[in-house]
Amino acid sequence: MKKIQSVRGMPDVLPASSARRQWLENAARRLLQACGYREIRLPLLEHTALFARSVGESTDIVSKEMYTFTDRSGDSVTLRPEGTAGCVRACEEHGLLYNQTQRLWYAGPMFRYERPQKGRYRQFEQIGAECFGFEGPDIDAELIILTAELWRELGVDDAVTLELNTLGSPEARAAYRDALVAWLTPYRDDLDPDSQRRLLQNPLRILDSKVARTREIIADAPSFMDYLDADSAAHFEGLEGLLENAGLPYVVNPRIVRGLDYYTRTVFEWTTDRLGAQGTICAGGRYDGLVAQLGGRPTPAVGFAMGIERVLLLAEALDAVPASVDRAVDVYLLSLDDVHTSAALALARELRAQVPGLRLQLHCGGGKPKARLKRADASGAELALILGEDELAGGKVSVKALRAGGEQRVMTRDGLLKELLQLAAARNERPAMKGETASE
Ligand code: ATP
Ligand code: MG
């Protein structure tokens, strides 16, 4: 019988890879929570109308990428392709936007029916943040600086560029849209087929085209800066000033228009040239009109989402993942025969309680001493702790260095404890940042 395989574009995340994801997620969670952001967990399934009304009918996501189906009661539902729409829906539904500001974050899988390739999947994970009720550019700066901080912690900051643009007010955008369509229409037949379609549906996205001939044509197109409204221009200047004062380099890229309809004013992308065509690792911007568009009171809002798989691919390409992340086990504890299993179980519990963060695996499954030691080695642990008759009688433990030379020592409980505390501390240490000297 033919074995059943996973659905195309929906990769399994095996243990070796999930440890790396945790490393990344932990860093993001720590940073977001250090800035006072609170987690919101949202359903994977929403009414289809939510995305049609927020993301926009003419976008790639809604027009061709959604997993939409009719459930058993005849309702049209969709696996969420992104997190912002559901977040706004939930905030409105529970009154979280009434007379208050919110700083929220979320993490989890998103679903888009795309052509799978490296860095592009049909199920992929995002970590995102959304802020509501803040009008000024200070919050835009906070979000952008927060992401820059994350790249620094992950050690990928040298390989990423912050690209910034403003889309202005909806009115300015509409006026520009008309001007752009008028300007592009004479070139219609020279545009690539996607751009021809977008000319009617989503003309701003043509600016984002990767097709060489199309890019040549748009090089001379009217500039949005000539249509930008004064308030949006002031907002953008404010943001630029804050980023400059924070020492954060960026480039203004008028081609950044984002695929989604709901953006206004600030839009940004963090890009890298190390991942080929899937070079955007994080994208975000302001969507001041969305809450009202979904039936709420007008509420300024801004957010970002990063693609976990792409950030990880980048960290791996740069060899930035610390070795300790891949070590599932620090210490392997074994007795030399089954008589001492209870003593080993007790010691394991004791050490785990005394050494926070220690990963101590206990030998299970019996076997001869040699076979047990072989398993200790295969576990990837740094140290094997060996309990035998002599050790138990003397209240001591034999400690074998599994990686460095295989040296074996007999240690007292106190000496062992000190060594394990050091080992666990080294694992849990925040990666030293550039410019900081690593602590002793
Ligand atoms: P792209 O232009 O690459 O399709 P997008 O504009 O559709 O990206 P967003 O909707 O802004 O992407 O999503 C935010 C981030 O989520 C992207 O910058 C990317 O890192 C990640 N992402 C989007 N789609 C996918 C996917 N199919 N597979 C993996 N990551 C994705
Ligand atoms: Mg896309």
Coordinates of C-alpha atoms and ligand atoms in Angstrom, one line a residue:
M1 CA 0.0 0.0 0.0
K2 CA 1.2 3.5 -0.8
K3 CA 2.2 5.4 2.3
I4 CA 0.4 8.7 3.0
Q5 CA 2.6 11.7 2.9
S6 CA 2.2 15.3 4.2
V7 CA 0.2 17.8 2.2
R8 CA 2.3 19.7 -0.3
G9 CA 3.7 22.9 1.1
M10 CA 2.9 21.9 4.7
P11 CA 6.2 20.8 6.2
D12 CA 6.7 18.9 9.4
V13 CA 8.9 20.6 12.0
L14 CA 11.1 17.8 13.4
P15 CA 12.7 18.1 16.8
A16 CA 16.1 19.3 15.5
S17 CA 14.3 22.2 13.8
S18 CA 11.8 22.9 16.5
A19 CA 14.6 23.6 19.0
R20 CA 15.8 26.3 16.7
R21 CA 12.3 27.8 16.3
Q22 CA 12.0 27.9 20.1
W23 CA 15.3 29.8 20.3
L24 CA 13.9 32.4 17.9
E25 CA 10.4 32.5 19.4
N26 CA 11.8 32.9 22.9
A27 CA 14.0 35.8 21.8
A28 CA 11.0 37.5 20.2
R29 CA 8.6 36.8 23.1
R30 CA 11.2 38.1 25.6
L31 CA 11.6 41.3 23.6
L32 CA 7.9 41.9 23.1
Q33 CA 7.1 41.3 26.7
A34 CA 10.0 43.5 27.8
C35 CA 8.2 46.3 25.9
G36 CA 4.9 45.5 27.6
Y37 CA 3.2 43.7 24.7
R38 CA 0.6 41.1 25.7
E39 CA -0.1 37.9 23.8
I40 CA -3.4 37.3 22.0
R41 CA -4.3 33.8 20.8
L42 CA -6.7 33.7 18.0
P43 CA -8.6 30.9 16.1
L44 CA -7.1 29.5 12.9
L45 CA -10.5 29.6 11.3
E46 CA -12.5 32.8 10.6
H47 CA -15.5 33.7 8.5
T48 CA -14.4 34.2 4.9
A49 CA -16.0 37.7 4.8
L50 CA -13.5 38.9 7.4
F51 CA -10.6 38.6 5.0
A52 CA -12.5 39.7 2.0
R53 CA -13.4 42.9 3.8
S54 CA -10.1 43.6 5.5
V55 CA -7.3 42.2 3.3
G56 CA -9.2 43.2 0.2
E57 CA -10.8 41.3 -2.7
S58 CA -8.3 42.4 -5.2
T59 CA -5.2 41.2 -3.3
D60 CA -3.3 38.0 -4.2
I61 CA -4.2 36.6 -0.8
V62 CA -8.0 36.9 -1.2
S63 CA -8.1 36.4 -5.0
K64 CA -6.1 33.2 -5.2
E65 CA -4.3 32.1 -2.0
M66 CA -6.9 31.4 0.6
Y67 CA -8.0 28.0 1.9
T68 CA -11.7 28.5 1.9
F69 CA -14.4 25.9 2.4
T70 CA -17.9 25.5 3.4
D71 CA -18.3 23.8 6.8
R72 CA -21.1 21.3 7.7
S73 CA -23.5 24.1 8.6
G74 CA -23.1 25.7 5.2
D75 CA -20.9 28.7 6.4
S76 CA -18.0 29.8 4.3
V77 CA -14.9 29.7 6.5
T78 CA -11.2 30.4 5.8
L79 CA -8.0 29.2 7.3
R80 CA -6.3 32.5 8.4
P81 CA -3.8 33.7 5.8
E82 CA -2.5 36.4 8.1
G83 CA -3.1 37.6 11.7
T84 CA -4.1 41.3 11.6
A85 CA -7.7 40.8 10.5
G86 CA -8.5 38.2 13.2
C87 CA -6.8 40.4 15.8
V88 CA -8.9 43.5 14.9
R89 CA -12.0 41.3 14.8
A90 CA -11.3 39.9 18.3
C91 CA -10.4 43.3 19.8
E92 CA -13.7 44.8 18.5
E93 CA -15.7 41.8 19.6
H94 CA -14.4 42.0 23.2
G95 CA -14.3 45.8 23.5
L96 CA -10.5 46.0 23.8
L97 CA -10.3 49.2 21.7
Y98 CA -12.8 51.3 23.6
N99 CA -11.1 54.2 25.4
Q100 CA -7.8 52.4 25.7
T101 CA -4.7 51.6 23.8
Q102 CA -3.4 48.1 23.1
R103 CA 0.0 46.6 22.4
L104 CA -0.5 42.9 21.4
W105 CA 1.5 40.1 19.9
Y106 CA 0.6 36.7 18.4
A107 CA 2.4 33.7 17.0
G108 CA 1.2 30.8 15.0
P109 CA 0.6 29.2 11.6
M110 CA -0.9 31.0 8.6
F111 CA -2.2 29.3 5.4
R112 CA -1.8 30.4 1.9
Y113 CA -2.2 28.4 -1.3
E114 CA 1.1 29.5 -2.9
R115 CA 3.7 27.7 -5.1
P116 CA 5.9 26.0 -2.4
Q117 CA 9.7 26.7 -2.6
K118 CA 12.5 27.6 -0.2
G119 CA 11.1 30.2 2.2
R120 CA 7.6 29.9 0.8
Y121 CA 5.1 27.4 2.1
R122 CA 1.4 26.8 2.3
Q123 CA 1.5 26.5 6.0
F124 CA 4.0 28.8 7.6
E125 CA 4.4 30.6 10.9
Q126 CA 4.4 34.2 11.8
I127 CA 5.2 36.2 14.9
G128 CA 3.4 39.5 14.8
A129 CA 2.6 42.6 16.8
E130 CA -0.3 45.0 16.6
C131 CA -0.8 48.3 18.4
F132 CA -4.0 50.2 18.6
G133 CA -4.9 53.7 19.6
F134 CA -1.6 55.5 18.9
E135 CA -1.6 58.1 16.3
G136 CA 2.0 59.5 16.2
P137 CA 5.1 58.1 14.7
D138 CA 6.6 57.2 18.1
I139 CA 4.8 53.8 18.1
D140 CA 5.9 53.1 14.5
A141 CA 9.5 53.8 15.7
E142 CA 9.1 51.5 18.7
L143 CA 7.9 48.6 16.6
I144 CA 10.7 49.0 14.1
I145 CA 13.4 49.4 16.8
L146 CA 12.0 46.3 18.5
T147 CA 12.5 44.3 15.3
A148 CA 16.0 45.7 14.9
E149 CA 16.7 44.6 18.4
L150 CA 15.6 41.1 17.6
W151 CA 17.9 40.8 14.6
R152 CA 20.7 41.9 16.8
E153 CA 19.9 39.3 19.4
L154 CA 19.7 36.6 16.7
G155 CA 22.9 37.7 15.1
V156 CA 21.4 38.4 11.7
D157 CA 21.6 42.2 11.9
D158 CA 24.5 42.5 9.4
A159 CA 22.5 40.8 6.7
V160 CA 19.3 42.8 6.8
T161 CA 18.1 46.2 5.5
L162 CA 15.2 48.3 6.7
E163 CA 13.2 49.6 3.8
L164 CA 10.7 52.3 4.6
N165 CA 8.0 54.1 2.6
T166 CA 4.7 56.0 3.2
L167 CA 1.5 55.3 1.5
G168 CA -0.1 58.6 2.7
S169 CA -3.8 59.1 3.4
P170 CA -6.4 57.0 1.5
E171 CA -7.3 60.2 -0.5
A172 CA -3.7 60.8 -1.5
R173 CA -3.3 57.2 -2.4
A174 CA -6.5 57.3 -4.6
A175 CA -5.3 60.4 -6.4
Y176 CA -1.9 58.7 -7.1
R177 CA -3.6 55.5 -8.1
D178 CA -5.5 57.3 -10.8
A179 CA -2.4 59.1 -12.0
L180 CA -0.5 55.9 -12.1
V181 CA -3.2 54.1 -14.1
A182 CA -3.4 57.0 -16.5
W183 CA 0.3 56.9 -17.0
L184 CA 0.7 53.1 -17.3
T185 CA -2.3 52.5 -19.6
P186 CA -0.4 53.4 -22.9
Y187 CA 2.2 50.8 -21.9
R188 CA -0.4 48.2 -21.1
D189 CA 0.6 45.7 -23.8
D190 CA 4.3 45.9 -22.7
L191 CA 3.5 44.9 -19.1
D192 CA 3.8 41.4 -17.8
P193 CA 0.4 39.5 -17.5
D194 CA 0.3 39.8 -13.7
S195 CA 0.8 43.6 -14.0
Q196 CA -1.8 43.9 -16.7
R197 CA -4.3 42.3 -14.4
R198 CA -3.2 44.5 -11.5
L199 CA -3.6 47.6 -13.6
L200 CA -7.3 47.2 -13.1
Q201 CA -7.4 45.6 -9.7
N202 CA -4.4 46.7 -7.6
P203 CA -2.2 49.1 -9.7
L204 CA 0.1 50.1 -6.8
R205 CA 1.4 46.6 -6.7
I206 CA 2.8 47.0 -10.2
L207 CA 5.5 49.2 -8.6
D208 CA 6.5 46.1 -6.7
S209 CA 6.9 43.9 -9.9
K210 CA 10.0 41.8 -10.2
V211 CA 9.7 41.5 -14.0
A212 CA 12.6 43.4 -15.8
R213 CA 10.6 45.0 -18.6
T214 CA 7.9 46.1 -16.2
R215 CA 10.5 47.6 -13.9
E216 CA 12.0 49.5 -16.8
I217 CA 8.5 51.0 -17.6
I218 CA 7.8 52.0 -14.0
A219 CA 11.2 53.6 -13.5
D220 CA 9.8 56.8 -15.1
A221 CA 6.3 56.6 -13.5
P222 CA 5.0 59.5 -11.5
S223 CA 6.3 59.6 -7.9
F224 CA 4.0 59.2 -5.0
M225 CA 5.9 61.8 -3.1
D226 CA 4.3 64.4 -5.4
Y227 CA 0.8 63.3 -4.2
L228 CA 1.6 62.9 -0.5
D229 CA -0.7 64.8 1.9
A230 CA 0.9 67.2 4.4
D231 CA -0.1 65.3 7.6
S232 CA 1.3 62.0 6.3
A233 CA 4.4 63.8 5.2
A234 CA 4.9 65.2 8.7
H235 CA 4.3 61.8 10.2
F236 CA 6.9 60.3 7.9
E237 CA 9.4 63.0 8.7
G238 CA 8.8 62.4 12.4
L239 CA 9.5 58.7 12.0
E240 CA 12.6 59.4 10.1
G241 CA 13.9 61.7 12.8
L242 CA 13.2 59.1 15.5
L243 CA 15.0 56.3 13.6
E244 CA 17.9 58.6 12.9
N245 CA 18.2 59.5 16.6
A246 CA 18.1 55.8 17.5
G247 CA 21.0 55.2 15.1
L248 CA 19.0 52.9 12.9
P249 CA 19.9 53.0 9.3
Y250 CA 17.2 52.6 6.6
V251 CA 16.5 53.3 3.0
V252 CA 13.4 54.9 1.7
N253 CA 12.0 52.7 -1.0
P254 CA 9.0 54.0 -2.9
R255 CA 8.4 50.6 -4.4
I256 CA 7.3 49.2 -1.1
V257 CA 3.5 49.2 -1.4
R258 CA 2.7 45.9 0.5
G259 CA 0.2 43.4 -0.9
L260 CA -2.6 44.2 1.5
D261 CA -5.2 46.9 0.9
Y262 CA -5.5 48.1 4.4
Y263 CA -2.2 49.9 4.8
T264 CA -1.9 53.7 5.2
R265 CA 1.0 56.0 5.9
T266 CA 4.1 54.1 7.2
V267 CA 5.0 50.8 5.5
F268 CA 8.3 48.9 6.1
E269 CA 10.0 45.7 5.2
W270 CA 13.1 44.1 6.5
T271 CA 14.9 42.5 3.6
T272 CA 18.0 40.4 3.0
D273 CA 19.8 39.4 -0.2
R274 CA 20.7 36.0 1.3
L275 CA 17.4 34.2 0.6
G276 CA 16.9 34.7 -3.1
A277 CA 13.4 35.8 -4.1
Q278 CA 12.0 35.2 -0.6
G279 CA 14.0 38.1 0.8
T280 CA 11.5 39.8 3.0
I281 CA 11.7 38.4 6.5
C282 CA 9.4 40.9 8.2
A283 CA 6.9 43.4 7.0
G284 CA 4.5 45.8 8.5
G285 CA 3.0 49.2 8.6
R286 CA 0.1 51.5 9.7
Y287 CA -3.5 50.6 8.9
D288 CA -5.5 53.5 10.4
G289 CA -8.6 52.7 8.3
L290 CA -9.0 49.0 9.1
V291 CA -10.9 49.1 12.4
A292 CA -13.5 51.4 11.0
Q293 CA -13.7 49.4 7.8
L294 CA -14.6 46.4 9.9
G295 CA -17.4 48.3 11.7
G296 CA -15.5 49.8 14.7
R297 CA -14.8 53.4 15.6
P298 CA -11.9 54.9 13.7
T299 CA -8.8 53.7 15.5
P300 CA -5.2 54.3 14.5
A301 CA -3.3 51.0 14.3
V302 CA 0.2 49.8 13.3
G303 CA 1.8 46.3 13.3
F304 CA 4.2 43.9 11.7
A305 CA 4.5 40.2 11.0
M306 CA 7.7 38.2 10.5
G307 CA 8.0 34.9 8.8
I308 CA 9.6 32.5 11.2
E309 CA 10.9 30.1 8.5
R310 CA 12.6 32.8 6.6
V311 CA 14.2 34.3 9.7
L312 CA 15.5 30.9 10.6
L313 CA 16.8 30.2 7.1
L314 CA 18.7 33.5 7.4
A315 CA 20.1 32.6 10.8
E316 CA 21.2 29.3 9.4
A317 CA 22.7 30.8 6.3
L318 CA 24.8 33.0 8.5
D319 CA 25.7 30.3 10.9
A320 CA 24.2 32.4 13.7
V321 CA 22.4 29.6 15.7
P322 CA 24.4 29.0 18.9
A323 CA 25.5 25.4 19.3
S324 CA 23.8 25.1 22.7
V325 CA 20.4 25.5 20.9
D326 CA 21.0 22.2 19.1
R327 CA 21.9 20.4 22.3
A328 CA 18.7 18.7 23.6
V329 CA 20.4 17.2 26.6
D330 CA 23.1 18.7 28.9
V331 CA 23.5 15.7 31.2
Y332 CA 22.8 12.0 30.9
L333 CA 22.3 10.1 34.2
L334 CA 22.8 6.4 34.3
S335 CA 23.1 3.7 36.9
L336 CA 25.3 0.8 35.9
D337 CA 22.6 -1.8 36.7
D338 CA 18.9 -2.0 37.4
V339 CA 19.4 -2.3 41.2
H340 CA 20.1 1.4 41.4
T341 CA 17.3 2.6 39.2
S342 CA 15.4 4.1 42.1
A343 CA 18.5 5.9 43.4
A344 CA 19.0 7.3 39.8
L345 CA 15.4 8.4 39.6
A346 CA 15.7 10.2 42.9
L347 CA 19.0 11.9 42.0
A348 CA 17.6 13.0 38.7
R349 CA 14.7 14.7 40.4
E350 CA 16.9 16.3 43.0
L351 CA 19.3 17.8 40.4
R352 CA 16.6 19.1 38.1
A353 CA 15.0 20.9 41.1
Q354 CA 18.3 22.4 42.2
V355 CA 19.6 23.5 38.8
P356 CA 17.1 25.6 37.0
G357 CA 17.1 25.2 33.2
L358 CA 19.2 22.0 33.4
R359 CA 18.3 19.4 30.8
L360 CA 19.0 16.1 32.5
Q361 CA 18.0 12.8 30.7
L362 CA 17.7 9.6 32.7
H363 CA 18.8 6.3 31.2
C364 CA 15.8 4.0 30.6
G365 CA 15.7 0.7 29.0
G366 CA 18.3 -1.4 30.9
G367 CA 21.3 -3.0 29.2
K368 CA 24.9 -3.7 30.0
P369 CA 27.1 -0.9 31.4
K370 CA 28.8 -0.5 28.0
A371 CA 25.5 -0.2 26.2
R372 CA 24.3 2.4 28.7
L373 CA 27.4 4.5 28.2
K374 CA 27.0 4.3 24.4
R375 CA 23.5 5.7 24.8
A376 CA 24.8 8.5 27.0
D377 CA 27.2 9.5 24.2
A378 CA 24.4 9.3 21.6
S379 CA 22.2 11.6 23.6
G380 CA 24.5 14.5 22.8
A381 CA 25.0 15.4 26.4
E382 CA 28.1 17.2 27.7
L383 CA 28.4 15.0 30.8
A384 CA 27.4 11.5 31.8
L385 CA 26.7 11.0 35.5
I386 CA 27.3 7.5 36.5
L387 CA 25.9 5.8 39.6
G388 CA 27.4 2.6 40.8
E389 CA 27.8 0.7 44.1
D390 CA 30.9 2.6 45.2
E391 CA 29.5 6.0 44.3
L392 CA 26.3 5.4 46.2
A393 CA 28.1 4.1 49.3
G394 CA 30.4 7.2 49.4
G395 CA 27.6 9.7 48.5
K396 CA 29.5 10.6 45.4
V397 CA 29.0 10.5 41.6
S398 CA 31.3 9.7 38.7
V399 CA 31.2 12.4 36.1
K400 CA 32.4 11.6 32.6
A401 CA 33.1 14.4 30.1
L402 CA 31.6 13.0 26.9
R403 CA 32.7 15.7 24.5
A404 CA 36.0 16.9 25.9
G405 CA 38.4 14.0 26.0
G406 CA 36.3 11.5 28.0
E407 CA 38.0 12.4 31.3
Q408 CA 36.2 10.8 34.3
R409 CA 36.2 12.2 37.8
V410 CA 34.6 11.2 41.1
M411 CA 32.8 14.2 42.5
T412 CA 31.0 15.1 45.7
R413 CA 27.4 16.2 45.4
D414 CA 28.4 19.8 46.2
G415 CA 31.1 19.9 43.6
L416 CA 28.7 18.3 41.0
L417 CA 26.0 20.9 41.8
K418 CA 28.4 23.8 41.2
E419 CA 29.5 22.4 37.9
L420 CA 25.9 21.8 36.8
L421 CA 24.8 25.3 37.8
Q422 CA 27.6 26.6 35.5
L423 CA 26.6 24.4 32.6
A424 CA 23.0 25.5 32.9
A425 CA 23.9 29.1 33.2
A426 CA 26.0 29.0 30.0
R427 CA 23.1 27.5 28.2
N428 CA 20.6 30.1 29.3
E429 CA 22.8 33.0 28.8
R430 CA 21.5 35.7 26.4
P431 CA 23.8 35.8 23.4
A432 CA 26.4 38.5 23.9
M433 CA 25.6 41.5 21.7
K434 CA 28.0 43.2 19.5
G435 CA 29.8 45.9 21.4
E436 CA 29.2 44.2 24.7
T437 CA 32.0 42.2 26.2
A438 CA 30.8 38.7 27.1
S439 CA 30.6 38.3 30.9
E440 CA 33.0 35.9 32.6
Ligands
ATP1 P1 5.8 37.8 -0.3 O1 5.9 39.1 -1.1 O2 7.1 37.2 0.0 O3 4.7 36.9 -0.8 P2 3.8 39.0 1.5 O4 3.8 40.4 1.2 O5 2.7 38.1 0.9 O6 5.3 38.3 1.2 P3 3.0 39.4 4.3 O7 1.6 39.1 4.1 O8 3.4 40.8 4.5 O9 3.9 38.7 3.1 O10 3.6 38.5 5.5 C1 4.6 38.9 6.4 C2 5.8 37.9 6.3 O11 5.4 36.6 6.4 C3 6.6 38.0 5.0 O12 7.5 39.1 5.0 C4 7.3 36.7 5.0 O13 8.4 36.7 5.9 C5 6.3 35.8 5.7 N1 5.5 35.0 4.6 C6 4.5 35.5 3.9 N2 4.1 34.5 3.1 C7 4.8 33.4 3.4 C8 4.9 32.0 2.9 N3 4.0 31.6 2.0 N4 5.8 31.2 3.4 C9 6.7 31.6 4.3 N5 6.7 32.8 4.8 C10 5.8 33.7 4.4
MG2 MG 2.6 36.8 -0.7

